[in-house]
mmCIF file of C-alpha atoms and ligand atoms in Angstrom:
data_model
loop_
_atom_site.group_PDB
_atom_site.id
_atom_site.type_symbol
_atom_site.label_atom_id
_atom_site.label_comp_id
_atom_site.label_asym_id
_atom_site.label_seq_id
_atom_site.Cartn_x
_atom_site.Cartn_y
_atom_site.Cartn_z
ATOM 1 C CA MET A 1441 -30.392 -53.255 -48.974
ATOM 2 C CA ARG A 1442 -27.774 -50.557 -49.737
ATOM 3 C CA THR A 1443 -24.274 -51.030 -48.410
ATOM 4 C CA PHE A 1444 -22.041 -48.308 -46.878
ATOM 5 C CA GLU A 1445 -18.486 -48.328 -45.427
ATOM 6 C CA SER A 1446 -19.883 -46.793 -42.194
ATOM 7 C CA VAL A 1447 -22.769 -45.051 -40.703
ATOM 8 C CA CYS A 1448 -20.876 -41.664 -41.187
ATOM 9 C CA ASP A 1449 -20.392 -42.532 -44.871
ATOM 10 C CA TYR A 1450 -24.254 -43.039 -45.129
ATOM 11 C CA LEU A 1451 -24.997 -39.780 -43.337
ATOM 12 C CA GLN A 1452 -22.651 -37.815 -45.661
ATOM 13 C CA ARG A 1453 -25.090 -38.689 -48.462
ATOM 14 C CA GLU A 1454 -28.502 -38.886 -46.619
ATOM 15 C CA ALA A 1455 -30.463 -37.115 -43.866
ATOM 16 C CA PRO A 1456 -33.100 -39.779 -42.923
ATOM 17 C CA ALA A 1457 -36.244 -38.531 -41.168
ATOM 18 C CA ASP A 1458 -37.107 -42.063 -40.003
ATOM 19 C CA PRO A 1459 -34.796 -44.338 -37.858
ATOM 20 C CA VAL A 1460 -32.443 -46.441 -39.848
ATOM 21 C CA VAL A 1461 -31.386 -50.029 -38.825
ATOM 22 C CA CYS A 1462 -27.764 -50.511 -39.658
ATOM 23 C CA TYR A 1463 -27.020 -54.181 -40.152
ATOM 24 C CA ARG A 1464 -23.437 -55.580 -39.610
ATOM 25 C CA PRO A 1465 -23.948 -59.214 -40.687
ATOM 26 C CA HIS A 1466 -20.164 -59.882 -40.296
ATOM 27 C CA ALA A 1467 -20.702 -59.481 -36.538
ATOM 28 C CA ALA A 1468 -23.421 -62.104 -36.449
ATOM 29 C CA ALA A 1469 -21.095 -64.396 -38.615
ATOM 30 C CA ALA A 1470 -18.320 -63.985 -36.140
ATOM 31 C CA ALA A 1471 -20.539 -64.741 -33.199
ATOM 32 C CA ALA A 1472 -22.035 -67.840 -34.852
ATOM 33 C CA ALA A 1473 -18.601 -69.170 -35.833
ATOM 34 C CA TRP A 1474 -17.450 -68.678 -32.253
ATOM 35 C CA PHE A 1475 -20.495 -70.525 -30.782
ATOM 36 C CA VAL A 1476 -20.251 -73.346 -33.255
ATOM 37 C CA ARG A 1477 -16.609 -73.816 -32.426
ATOM 38 C CA ASN A 1478 -16.757 -73.452 -28.703
ATOM 39 C CA PHE A 1479 -20.071 -74.756 -27.440
ATOM 40 C CA PRO A 1480 -19.750 -78.446 -26.537
ATOM 41 C CA GLY A 1481 -23.006 -79.482 -28.367
ATOM 42 C CA ASP A 1482 -25.413 -78.212 -31.109
ATOM 43 C CA VAL A 1483 -26.305 -74.518 -31.273
ATOM 44 C CA LEU A 1484 -29.952 -73.614 -31.986
ATOM 45 C CA TYR A 1485 -30.519 -70.001 -32.974
ATOM 46 C CA ALA A 1486 -33.431 -68.386 -31.114
ATOM 47 C CA VAL A 1487 -35.157 -66.822 -34.104
ATOM 48 C CA LYS A 1488 -37.296 -64.432 -32.072
ATOM 49 C CA SER A 1489 -34.241 -62.311 -31.141
ATOM 50 C CA ASN A 1490 -33.844 -61.251 -34.794
ATOM 51 C CA PRO A 1491 -35.989 -62.831 -37.489
ATOM 52 C CA SER A 1492 -34.535 -60.730 -40.313
ATOM 53 C CA PRO A 1493 -33.838 -62.979 -43.403
ATOM 54 C CA LEU A 1494 -30.481 -61.307 -43.728
ATOM 55 C CA ILE A 1495 -29.455 -62.434 -40.250
ATOM 56 C CA ILE A 1496 -30.916 -65.932 -40.575
ATOM 57 C CA ASP A 1497 -29.037 -66.383 -43.820
ATOM 58 C CA THR A 1498 -25.817 -65.045 -42.339
ATOM 59 C CA LEU A 1499 -26.112 -67.477 -39.393
ATOM 60 C CA TYR A 1500 -26.894 -70.429 -41.649
ATOM 61 C CA LYS A 1501 -23.820 -69.599 -43.809
ATOM 62 C CA ALA A 1502 -21.736 -69.315 -40.691
ATOM 63 C CA GLY A 1503 -22.701 -72.980 -39.813
ATOM 64 C CA ILE A 1504 -25.878 -72.846 -37.751
ATOM 65 C CA ARG A 1505 -28.170 -75.666 -38.727
ATOM 66 C CA HIS A 1506 -30.613 -75.800 -35.704
ATOM 67 C CA PHE A 1507 -33.298 -73.171 -34.952
ATOM 68 C CA ASP A 1508 -35.574 -72.527 -32.013
ATOM 69 C CA VAL A 1509 -38.878 -71.086 -33.175
ATOM 70 C CA THR A 1510 -41.990 -69.720 -31.381
ATOM 71 C CA SER A 1511 -44.591 -69.395 -34.081
ATOM 72 C CA PRO A 1512 -45.642 -70.469 -37.657
ATOM 73 C CA PHE A 1513 -44.229 -67.090 -38.928
ATOM 74 C CA GLU A 1514 -40.751 -67.980 -37.681
ATOM 75 C CA ILE A 1515 -41.044 -71.561 -39.228
ATOM 76 C CA ASP A 1516 -41.894 -69.998 -42.554
ATOM 77 C CA LEU A 1517 -38.688 -67.933 -42.474
ATOM 78 C CA LEU A 1518 -36.694 -71.199 -42.418
ATOM 79 C CA LYS A 1519 -38.428 -72.737 -45.444
ATOM 80 C CA PRO A 1520 -35.481 -71.817 -47.753
ATOM 81 C CA TYR A 1521 -33.076 -73.984 -45.673
ATOM 82 C CA GLY A 1522 -34.001 -77.686 -46.447
ATOM 83 C CA ASP A 1523 -31.483 -79.127 -43.871
ATOM 84 C CA ALA A 1524 -32.375 -76.762 -41.075
ATOM 85 C CA ARG A 1525 -33.578 -78.757 -37.997
ATOM 86 C CA ILE A 1526 -36.299 -76.790 -36.389
ATOM 87 C CA PHE A 1527 -37.268 -77.095 -32.615
ATOM 88 C CA TYR A 1528 -40.645 -75.642 -31.665
ATOM 89 C CA MET A 1529 -39.679 -74.508 -28.204
ATOM 90 C CA ASN A 1530 -42.603 -72.373 -27.163
ATOM 91 C CA PRO A 1531 -43.977 -74.319 -24.184
ATOM 92 C CA VAL A 1532 -47.590 -73.306 -24.845
ATOM 93 C CA LYS A 1533 -48.749 -73.607 -28.450
ATOM 94 C CA HIS A 1534 -52.053 -73.497 -30.363
ATOM 95 C CA PRO A 1535 -53.104 -77.053 -31.459
ATOM 96 C CA ALA A 1536 -53.556 -75.927 -35.009
ATOM 97 C CA HIS A 1537 -49.971 -74.667 -35.025
ATOM 98 C CA ILE A 1538 -48.586 -77.934 -33.688
ATOM 99 C CA ARG A 1539 -50.553 -79.899 -36.316
ATOM 100 C CA ALA A 1540 -49.220 -77.766 -39.115
ATOM 101 C CA ALA A 1541 -45.725 -77.878 -37.809
ATOM 102 C CA TYR A 1542 -45.788 -81.662 -37.573
ATOM 103 C CA PHE A 1543 -47.693 -82.625 -40.748
ATOM 104 C CA GLU A 1544 -46.694 -79.709 -43.042
ATOM 105 C CA ASP A 1545 -43.322 -78.623 -41.930
ATOM 106 C CA GLY A 1546 -41.896 -81.971 -40.741
ATOM 107 C CA ILE A 1547 -41.091 -80.597 -37.184
ATOM 108 C CA ARG A 1548 -40.658 -83.288 -34.575
ATOM 109 C CA ASP A 1549 -39.256 -81.472 -31.588
ATOM 110 C CA PHE A 1550 -41.586 -79.637 -29.256
ATOM 111 C CA SER A 1551 -41.295 -78.301 -25.695
ATOM 112 C CA LEU A 1552 -43.896 -78.492 -22.944
ATOM 113 C CA ASP A 1553 -44.223 -77.809 -19.233
ATOM 114 C CA THR A 1554 -47.654 -79.357 -18.343
ATOM 115 C CA ILE A 1555 -49.495 -82.667 -18.810
ATOM 116 C CA ASP A 1556 -52.142 -80.635 -20.715
ATOM 117 C CA GLU A 1557 -49.622 -79.480 -23.304
ATOM 118 C CA LEU A 1558 -48.295 -83.018 -23.616
ATOM 119 C CA ASP A 1559 -51.857 -84.200 -24.284
ATOM 120 C CA LYS A 1560 -52.368 -81.336 -26.762
ATOM 121 C CA ILE A 1561 -49.190 -82.284 -28.728
ATOM 122 C CA LEU A 1562 -50.266 -85.915 -28.782
ATOM 123 C CA VAL A 1563 -53.712 -85.218 -30.104
ATOM 124 C CA ALA A 1564 -52.509 -82.627 -32.641
ATOM 125 C CA THR A 1565 -49.977 -85.059 -34.015
ATOM 126 C CA ASP A 1566 -52.396 -88.067 -34.087
ATOM 127 C CA TYR A 1567 -50.291 -89.687 -31.276
ATOM 128 C CA ALA A 1568 -47.088 -89.652 -33.363
ATOM 129 C CA ARG A 1569 -44.378 -92.166 -32.281
ATOM 130 C CA ASP A 1570 -41.445 -90.116 -33.588
ATOM 131 C CA LEU A 1571 -41.550 -87.079 -31.264
ATOM 132 C CA GLY A 1572 -38.691 -85.311 -29.566
ATOM 133 C CA LEU A 1573 -40.395 -83.852 -26.405
ATOM 134 C CA HIS A 1574 -38.473 -81.489 -24.350
ATOM 135 C CA VAL A 1575 -39.739 -80.827 -20.786
ATOM 136 C CA ARG A 1576 -39.033 -77.306 -19.623
ATOM 137 C CA ILE A 1577 -38.204 -77.168 -16.033
ATOM 138 C CA SER A 1578 -38.198 -74.013 -13.918
ATOM 139 C CA VAL A 1579 -34.777 -72.828 -12.709
ATOM 140 C CA ASP A 1580 -33.342 -69.907 -10.867
ATOM 141 C CA ASN A 1581 -33.355 -66.732 -13.056
ATOM 142 C CA SER A 1582 -32.182 -64.323 -10.335
ATOM 143 C CA ARG A 1583 -28.725 -63.704 -11.855
ATOM 144 C CA SER A 1584 -30.139 -62.502 -15.178
ATOM 145 C CA ARG A 1585 -31.070 -58.952 -16.232
ATOM 146 C CA MET A 1586 -34.230 -60.207 -17.769
ATOM 147 C CA PRO A 1587 -35.839 -62.994 -15.748
ATOM 148 C CA LEU A 1588 -38.218 -65.309 -17.709
ATOM 149 C CA ALA A 1589 -39.078 -67.834 -14.929
ATOM 150 C CA MET A 1590 -42.479 -66.518 -13.993
ATOM 151 C CA LYS A 1591 -44.160 -67.731 -17.120
ATOM 152 C CA TYR A 1592 -42.744 -71.143 -18.063
ATOM 153 C CA GLY A 1593 -41.153 -74.196 -16.430
ATOM 154 C CA VAL A 1594 -42.562 -77.045 -14.403
ATOM 155 C CA ARG A 1595 -41.810 -76.735 -10.719
ATOM 156 C CA PRO A 1596 -39.395 -79.201 -9.139
ATOM 157 C CA SER A 1597 -42.266 -80.809 -7.097
ATOM 158 C CA GLN A 1598 -44.189 -81.685 -10.416
ATOM 159 C CA ALA A 1599 -41.217 -82.259 -12.723
ATOM 160 C CA PRO A 1600 -40.692 -86.039 -12.006
ATOM 161 C CA ASP A 1601 -44.299 -86.933 -12.822
ATOM 162 C CA LEU A 1602 -44.190 -84.965 -15.968
ATOM 163 C CA LEU A 1603 -40.900 -86.401 -17.021
ATOM 164 C CA ARG A 1604 -42.213 -89.938 -16.454
ATOM 165 C CA ALA A 1605 -45.504 -89.272 -18.429
ATOM 166 C CA THR A 1606 -43.439 -87.646 -21.281
ATOM 167 C CA ARG A 1607 -40.952 -90.503 -21.360
ATOM 168 C CA LEU A 1608 -43.738 -92.915 -22.144
ATOM 169 C CA ARG A 1609 -44.778 -90.905 -25.174
ATOM 170 C CA ALA A 1610 -41.452 -89.548 -26.484
ATOM 171 C CA GLU A 1611 -39.195 -91.206 -28.981
ATOM 172 C CA ARG A 1612 -36.599 -88.732 -27.568
ATOM 173 C CA LEU A 1613 -36.986 -87.140 -24.167
ATOM 174 C CA GLY A 1614 -35.264 -83.934 -23.515
ATOM 175 C CA VAL A 1615 -34.994 -81.545 -20.610
ATOM 176 C CA CYS A 1616 -34.661 -77.876 -21.274
ATOM 177 C CA PHE A 1617 -34.590 -74.673 -19.237
ATOM 178 C CA HIS A 1618 -33.814 -70.919 -19.532
ATOM 179 C CA VAL A 1619 -31.703 -69.169 -16.923
ATOM 180 C CA GLY A 1620 -33.058 -65.706 -18.010
ATOM 181 C CA SER A 1621 -31.801 -63.423 -20.680
ATOM 182 C CA GLN A 1622 -28.478 -61.586 -20.253
ATOM 183 C CA ALA A 1623 -27.396 -64.118 -17.534
ATOM 184 C CA MET A 1624 -24.479 -62.479 -15.702
ATOM 185 C CA ASP A 1625 -23.275 -65.424 -13.764
ATOM 186 C CA PRO A 1626 -21.955 -68.505 -15.765
ATOM 187 C CA ASN A 1627 -22.644 -70.643 -12.644
ATOM 188 C CA SER A 1628 -26.420 -70.109 -13.208
ATOM 189 C CA PHE A 1629 -26.102 -72.784 -15.877
ATOM 190 C CA ALA A 1630 -24.351 -75.214 -13.537
ATOM 191 C CA ARG A 1631 -27.010 -74.750 -10.907
ATOM 192 C CA ALA A 1632 -29.677 -75.249 -13.517
ATOM 193 C CA ILE A 1633 -28.085 -78.491 -14.685
ATOM 194 C CA GLU A 1634 -27.901 -79.684 -11.113
ATOM 195 C CA ARG A 1635 -31.618 -78.997 -10.734
ATOM 196 C CA ALA A 1636 -32.295 -80.951 -13.910
ATOM 197 C CA ASN A 1637 -30.188 -83.824 -12.480
ATOM 198 C CA ARG A 1638 -32.397 -83.833 -9.337
ATOM 199 C CA SER A 1639 -35.609 -84.128 -11.304
ATOM 200 C CA ILE A 1640 -34.247 -86.797 -13.587
ATOM 201 C CA ARG A 1641 -33.000 -88.915 -10.658
ATOM 202 C CA LYS A 1642 -36.332 -88.549 -8.815
ATOM 203 C CA ALA A 1643 -38.221 -89.462 -12.056
ATOM 204 C CA GLY A 1644 -36.006 -92.475 -12.692
ATOM 205 C CA VAL A 1645 -35.929 -91.799 -16.493
ATOM 206 C CA ILE A 1646 -33.167 -91.623 -19.103
ATOM 207 C CA ILE A 1647 -33.033 -88.520 -21.136
ATOM 208 C CA ASP A 1648 -31.777 -88.171 -24.689
ATOM 209 C CA SER A 1649 -30.907 -84.440 -24.686
ATOM 210 C CA LEU A 1650 -30.326 -81.612 -22.379
ATOM 211 C CA ASP A 1651 -30.996 -78.098 -23.733
ATOM 212 C CA VAL A 1652 -29.416 -75.291 -21.565
ATOM 213 C CA GLY A 1653 -31.478 -72.604 -23.398
ATOM 214 C CA GLY A 1654 -30.478 -69.011 -24.147
ATOM 215 C CA GLY A 1655 -29.352 -66.374 -21.706
ATOM 216 C CA PHE A 1656 -25.732 -65.994 -22.910
ATOM 217 C CA PRO A 1657 -24.902 -62.321 -22.471
ATOM 218 C CA ALA A 1658 -23.914 -59.569 -24.776
ATOM 219 C CA ALA A 1659 -21.661 -56.542 -23.815
ATOM 220 C CA TYR A 1660 -23.411 -53.241 -22.920
ATOM 221 C CA PRO A 1661 -21.810 -50.258 -21.184
ATOM 222 C CA GLY A 1662 -21.567 -50.916 -17.481
ATOM 223 C CA ILE A 1663 -22.921 -54.543 -17.932
ATOM 224 C CA VAL A 1664 -19.761 -56.415 -19.042
ATOM 225 C CA PRO A 1665 -20.179 -60.126 -18.434
ATOM 226 C CA ALA A 1666 -17.670 -62.843 -17.577
ATOM 227 C CA PRO A 1667 -15.828 -64.080 -20.777
ATOM 228 C CA LEU A 1668 -18.119 -66.382 -22.864
ATOM 229 C CA ASP A 1669 -15.343 -69.028 -22.576
ATOM 230 C CA GLU A 1670 -16.181 -69.228 -18.925
ATOM 231 C CA TYR A 1671 -19.881 -70.046 -19.698
ATOM 232 C CA MET A 1672 -18.676 -72.888 -22.091
ATOM 233 C CA ARG A 1673 -16.345 -74.244 -19.508
ATOM 234 C CA VAL A 1674 -19.015 -74.302 -16.716
ATOM 235 C CA ILE A 1675 -21.576 -75.918 -18.946
ATOM 236 C CA ASP A 1676 -19.109 -78.509 -20.243
ATOM 237 C CA THR A 1677 -18.154 -79.575 -16.721
ATOM 238 C CA ALA A 1678 -21.663 -79.592 -15.373
ATOM 239 C CA PHE A 1679 -22.864 -81.639 -18.333
ATOM 240 C CA GLU A 1680 -19.962 -84.154 -17.983
ATOM 241 C CA ASN A 1681 -20.828 -84.629 -14.354
ATOM 242 C CA SER A 1682 -24.606 -84.863 -15.030
ATOM 243 C CA LEU A 1683 -26.754 -87.927 -14.892
ATOM 244 C CA THR A 1684 -26.913 -88.281 -18.628
ATOM 245 C CA SER A 1685 -25.768 -91.164 -20.837
ATOM 246 C CA GLU A 1686 -22.890 -90.991 -23.269
ATOM 247 C CA ALA A 1687 -25.455 -90.728 -26.078
ATOM 248 C CA CYS A 1688 -27.270 -87.668 -24.528
ATOM 249 C CA LYS A 1689 -27.194 -84.669 -26.871
ATOM 250 C CA LEU A 1690 -26.388 -81.176 -25.561
ATOM 251 C CA TYR A 1691 -28.092 -78.126 -27.086
ATOM 252 C CA CYS A 1692 -28.134 -74.381 -26.410
ATOM 253 C CA GLU A 1693 -30.530 -71.714 -27.778
ATOM 254 C CA PRO A 1694 -28.736 -68.370 -27.826
ATOM 255 C CA GLY A 1695 -30.437 -65.339 -29.267
ATOM 256 C CA ARG A 1696 -29.031 -62.181 -27.777
ATOM 257 C CA ALA A 1697 -25.366 -63.264 -27.666
ATOM 258 C CA LEU A 1698 -25.393 -64.384 -31.369
ATOM 259 C CA VAL A 1699 -26.959 -61.194 -32.755
ATOM 260 C CA ALA A 1700 -26.711 -58.221 -30.316
ATOM 261 C CA GLU A 1701 -23.673 -56.908 -32.077
ATOM 262 C CA SER A 1702 -25.125 -57.294 -35.598
ATOM 263 C CA ALA A 1703 -27.126 -54.057 -35.787
ATOM 264 C CA SER A 1704 -27.304 -50.470 -34.531
ATOM 265 C CA VAL A 1705 -30.008 -47.966 -35.034
ATOM 266 C CA LEU A 1706 -29.571 -44.372 -36.306
ATOM 267 C CA VAL A 1707 -31.931 -41.922 -34.813
ATOM 268 C CA ASN A 1708 -32.424 -38.180 -35.224
ATOM 269 C CA VAL A 1709 -32.878 -35.574 -32.464
ATOM 270 C CA THR A 1710 -36.119 -33.663 -33.057
ATOM 271 C CA LEU A 1711 -36.005 -31.394 -29.924
ATOM 272 C CA ARG A 1712 -33.927 -30.827 -26.816
ATOM 273 C CA LYS A 1713 -35.485 -29.884 -23.440
ATOM 274 C CA ASP A 1714 -32.723 -29.589 -20.811
ATOM 275 C CA ASN A 1715 -31.137 -32.977 -20.700
ATOM 276 C CA LEU A 1716 -33.971 -34.749 -22.397
ATOM 277 C CA LEU A 1717 -33.666 -35.475 -26.122
ATOM 278 C CA TYR A 1718 -36.753 -36.183 -28.246
ATOM 279 C CA ILE A 1719 -35.822 -38.676 -30.952
ATOM 280 C CA ASN A 1720 -37.618 -40.468 -33.825
ATOM 281 C CA ASP A 1721 -37.529 -43.976 -32.334
ATOM 282 C CA GLY A 1722 -38.533 -45.344 -28.998
ATOM 283 C CA ALA A 1723 -40.286 -47.878 -26.705
ATOM 284 C CA TYR A 1724 -42.656 -48.913 -29.407
ATOM 285 C CA GLY A 1725 -39.837 -49.091 -31.979
ATOM 286 C CA THR A 1726 -36.485 -50.677 -31.659
ATOM 287 C CA LEU A 1727 -35.858 -49.328 -28.099
ATOM 288 C CA PHE A 1728 -38.312 -51.481 -26.198
ATOM 289 C CA ASP A 1729 -35.638 -52.936 -23.935
ATOM 290 C CA ALA A 1730 -34.133 -49.502 -23.328
ATOM 291 C CA ALA A 1731 -37.517 -48.279 -22.049
ATOM 292 C CA HIS A 1732 -38.794 -51.248 -20.265
ATOM 293 C CA PHE A 1733 -35.609 -52.871 -18.936
ATOM 294 C CA LYS A 1734 -33.498 -49.787 -18.823
ATOM 295 C CA PHE A 1735 -30.870 -51.369 -21.021
ATOM 296 C CA PRO A 1736 -27.921 -48.802 -21.276
ATOM 297 C CA TYR A 1737 -27.138 -49.172 -24.973
ATOM 298 C CA PRO A 1738 -23.949 -47.555 -26.128
ATOM 299 C CA VAL A 1739 -24.303 -44.309 -28.048
ATOM 300 C CA GLN A 1740 -22.375 -41.942 -30.219
ATOM 301 C CA ALA A 1741 -23.418 -38.508 -31.606
ATOM 302 C CA ILE A 1742 -23.042 -37.721 -35.342
ATOM 303 C CA ARG A 1743 -23.171 -34.169 -36.646
ATOM 304 C CA ASP A 1744 -22.691 -33.061 -40.146
ATOM 305 C CA GLY A 1745 -21.773 -36.625 -41.171
ATOM 306 C CA HIS A 1746 -18.981 -36.963 -38.636
ATOM 307 C CA ILE A 1747 -18.657 -38.387 -35.186
ATOM 308 C CA HIS A 1748 -19.284 -35.510 -32.789
ATOM 309 C CA THR A 1749 -17.407 -35.422 -29.546
ATOM 310 C CA SER A 1750 -16.869 -32.638 -27.056
ATOM 311 C CA ASP A 1751 -14.717 -31.979 -23.968
ATOM 312 C CA THR A 1752 -17.824 -31.936 -21.860
ATOM 313 C CA ALA A 1753 -20.185 -34.902 -21.770
ATOM 314 C CA SER A 1754 -23.693 -34.995 -20.194
ATOM 315 C CA SER A 1755 -26.212 -37.683 -19.252
ATOM 316 C CA PHE A 1756 -29.297 -37.603 -21.332
ATOM 317 C CA GLY A 1757 -32.693 -39.346 -21.195
ATOM 318 C CA LEU A 1758 -34.423 -40.061 -24.523
ATOM 319 C CA PHE A 1759 -38.088 -39.549 -25.346
ATOM 320 C CA GLY A 1760 -39.514 -41.541 -28.300
ATOM 321 C CA PRO A 1761 -41.871 -40.095 -30.974
ATOM 322 C CA THR A 1762 -45.254 -41.405 -29.778
ATOM 323 C CA CYS A 1763 -47.589 -39.413 -27.620
ATOM 324 C CA ASP A 1764 -47.297 -41.964 -24.772
ATOM 325 C CA SER A 1765 -45.219 -40.858 -21.748
ATOM 326 C CA VAL A 1766 -43.947 -44.421 -21.213
ATOM 327 C CA ASP A 1767 -42.140 -43.890 -24.439
ATOM 328 C CA PHE A 1768 -39.067 -42.969 -22.466
ATOM 329 C CA MET A 1769 -35.554 -44.432 -22.345
ATOM 330 C CA PRO A 1770 -33.860 -43.340 -19.101
ATOM 331 C CA GLY A 1771 -30.393 -44.406 -19.964
ATOM 332 C CA PRO A 1772 -28.436 -42.464 -18.835
ATOM 333 C CA PHE A 1773 -26.986 -41.999 -22.277
ATOM 334 C CA ILE A 1774 -23.674 -40.110 -22.172
ATOM 335 C CA LEU A 1775 -23.398 -37.754 -25.074
ATOM 336 C CA PRO A 1776 -21.671 -34.434 -25.867
ATOM 337 C CA ALA A 1777 -23.127 -31.615 -23.596
ATOM 338 C CA ASP A 1778 -24.012 -29.512 -26.687
ATOM 339 C CA MET A 1779 -26.398 -31.999 -28.252
ATOM 340 C CA ARG A 1780 -29.121 -30.203 -30.282
ATOM 341 C CA ALA A 1781 -32.006 -30.831 -32.581
ATOM 342 C CA GLY A 1782 -30.822 -32.128 -35.962
ATOM 343 C CA ASP A 1783 -27.997 -34.185 -34.530
ATOM 344 C CA PHE A 1784 -28.014 -37.898 -35.128
ATOM 345 C CA ILE A 1785 -27.332 -40.656 -32.487
ATOM 346 C CA GLU A 1786 -26.211 -44.080 -33.385
ATOM 347 C CA ILE A 1787 -27.414 -46.532 -30.772
ATOM 348 C CA GLY A 1788 -25.369 -49.752 -30.677
ATOM 349 C CA GLN A 1789 -25.813 -53.413 -29.738
ATOM 350 C CA LEU A 1790 -29.453 -53.465 -31.070
ATOM 351 C CA GLY A 1791 -29.206 -56.593 -33.174
ATOM 352 C CA ALA A 1792 -31.094 -58.637 -30.560
ATOM 353 C CA TYR A 1793 -34.645 -57.606 -29.595
ATOM 354 C CA GLY A 1794 -34.342 -54.364 -31.532
ATOM 355 C CA GLU A 1795 -36.125 -54.185 -34.920
ATOM 356 C CA THR A 1796 -38.147 -57.352 -34.010
ATOM 357 C CA MET A 1797 -39.934 -55.425 -31.182
ATOM 358 C CA ARG A 1798 -41.104 -52.625 -33.493
ATOM 359 C CA SER A 1799 -44.843 -51.806 -33.732
ATOM 360 C CA ARG A 1800 -46.691 -49.259 -35.836
ATOM 361 C CA PHE A 1801 -48.105 -47.499 -32.810
ATOM 362 C CA ASN A 1802 -49.015 -43.820 -33.573
ATOM 363 C CA GLY A 1803 -48.027 -44.570 -37.283
ATOM 364 C CA PHE A 1804 -44.321 -44.855 -36.570
ATOM 365 C CA GLY A 1805 -42.197 -48.051 -37.132
ATOM 366 C CA HIS A 1806 -40.915 -47.361 -40.662
ATOM 367 C CA GLY A 1807 -37.427 -46.784 -41.768
ATOM 368 C CA GLU A 1808 -34.629 -47.928 -44.045
ATOM 369 C CA ARG A 1809 -32.375 -50.817 -43.374
ATOM 370 C CA ILE A 1810 -28.782 -50.443 -44.528
ATOM 371 C CA HIS A 1811 -25.704 -52.691 -44.428
ATOM 372 C CA VAL A 1812 -22.528 -51.173 -43.005
ATOM 373 C CA ASN A 1813 -19.024 -52.676 -42.957
ATOM 374 C CA ASP A 1814 -17.536 -51.039 -39.836
ATOM 375 C CA PRO A 1815 -17.079 -52.937 -36.580
ATOM 376 C CA PRO A 1816 -19.831 -53.155 -33.958
ATOM 377 C CA PHE A 1817 -19.695 -50.830 -30.890
ATOM 378 C CA MET A 1818 -18.584 -53.476 -28.518
ATOM 379 C CA SER A 1819 -17.557 -57.081 -29.151
ATOM 380 C CA LEU A 1820 -17.208 -60.233 -27.138
ATOM 381 C CA PHE A 1821 -15.846 -61.973 -30.225
ATOM 382 C CA SER A 1822 -12.719 -59.980 -30.746
ATOM 383 C CA ASP A 1823 -9.649 -60.331 -28.559
ATOM 384 C CA THR A 1824 -10.471 -57.399 -26.370
ATOM 385 C CA LEU A 1825 -13.723 -55.609 -25.711
ATOM 386 C CA LEU A 1826 -13.317 -52.071 -26.749
ATOM 387 C CA PRO A 1827 -10.902 -51.636 -29.701
ATOM 388 C CA ALA A 1828 -13.853 -52.243 -32.123
ATOM 389 C CA ALA A 1829 -15.514 -49.032 -30.883
ATOM 390 C CA GLU A 1830 -12.181 -47.204 -31.030
ATOM 391 C CA GLN A 1831 -11.450 -48.431 -34.576
ATOM 392 C CA ARG A 1832 -14.643 -46.626 -35.693
ATOM 393 C CA ARG A 1833 -13.331 -43.150 -34.811
HETATM 394 C C1 PLP B 2508 -37.337 -70.655 -25.317
HETATM 395 C C2 PLP B 2508 -36.276 -69.600 -25.523
HETATM 396 N N1 PLP B 2508 -35.080 -69.970 -25.988
HETATM 397 C C3 PLP B 2508 -34.026 -69.090 -26.178
HETATM 398 C C4 PLP B 2508 -34.331 -67.721 -25.979
HETATM 399 C C5 PLP B 2508 -33.176 -66.747 -26.330
HETATM 400 O O1 PLP B 2508 -32.746 -66.196 -25.134
HETATM 401 P P1 PLP B 2508 -31.503 -65.128 -25.165
HETATM 402 O O2 PLP B 2508 -31.828 -64.141 -26.178
HETATM 403 O O3 PLP B 2508 -31.409 -64.632 -23.766
HETATM 404 O O4 PLP B 2508 -30.296 -65.906 -25.539
HETATM 405 C C6 PLP B 2508 -35.602 -67.306 -25.447
HETATM 406 C C7 PLP B 2508 -35.800 -65.928 -25.154
HETATM 407 O O5 PLP B 2508 -36.870 -65.452 -24.722
HETATM 408 C C8 PLP B 2508 -36.580 -68.327 -25.213
HETATM 409 O O6 PLP B 2508 -37.818 -67.930 -24.718
#
């Protein structure tokens, strides 16, 4: 991967026709160091948010030793790290994948939210006696930008039975949940821990770990969350007051917050129609969340290798390169009013759920990756939120 001082430095030498992913591993390292220092338990990286080997390696070197995976592909990415502890936290897995994870990859921790999945794990591991089984409970996701509650999580009425059944089979019994991605209210975690408490009390079991999942927010324009310190404080207090023993471990599984700042994507404008810009990346590329969840990613225009500003700004929508009309990112993206074909746009905070969402639909989905040394667009891990963006000018 080639390294440049900044995206402008790159554009003074190249005029890429395909979108370019601009990695800032230093931003992922800063986020990881912050989480390792401030979370009152062990931090599992949710590999799905950015499975790039560069990012995994950066997080490992910054002190992350626990990883949450969803598939055999993600497990393979962790093979170079002998001391990585892998948690297979997809609550519904193929039996062949469970078997391979247990017997070939040495994975002992699995999540589940039904008796059927418990049975499946037991059969696939030949009724292993050394399992860490994490019961995923359903919790309120209403304060998150991206609720995940519809698909997974045992309901409160069924949780006690599942906890008791799992306790009988687990060497280590865990409870886990996810409050939804980009959770804007730190108290969502406290309420979820209270719900876990109610289920544990009703079940009459002792648990060995509590995993508060992901959901920690990143900064986007107009969606500025409470300081991350506040999330840590709320979780610490709720965990201290919970019905868990002194020996109970605490885990979290951040994806977005760890890696959002670690990449931007450089796109090229191919046509302008009024306030709509046609660009060379979109909903089937790195901009899935901009299209489907209307994420307002920060943008800056670059013309002739320099940041382009103008006294007048306008709101733009962006069309991606495929022939599908859902390939549309409504924004609004605030850019100079005189944007035109040929201009480049750098779209920030795309380190999480950016490149990993790319498909080859319509033959797109290619493009270079570069490493840049300049600061991310916005940072929750520097003293104040915006100077990083200003330093880039
Ligand atoms: C089981 C699990 N853990 C962690 C995460 C990471 O969540 P986030 O990126 O919101 O931190 C996800 C995201 O889908 C998930 O499904």
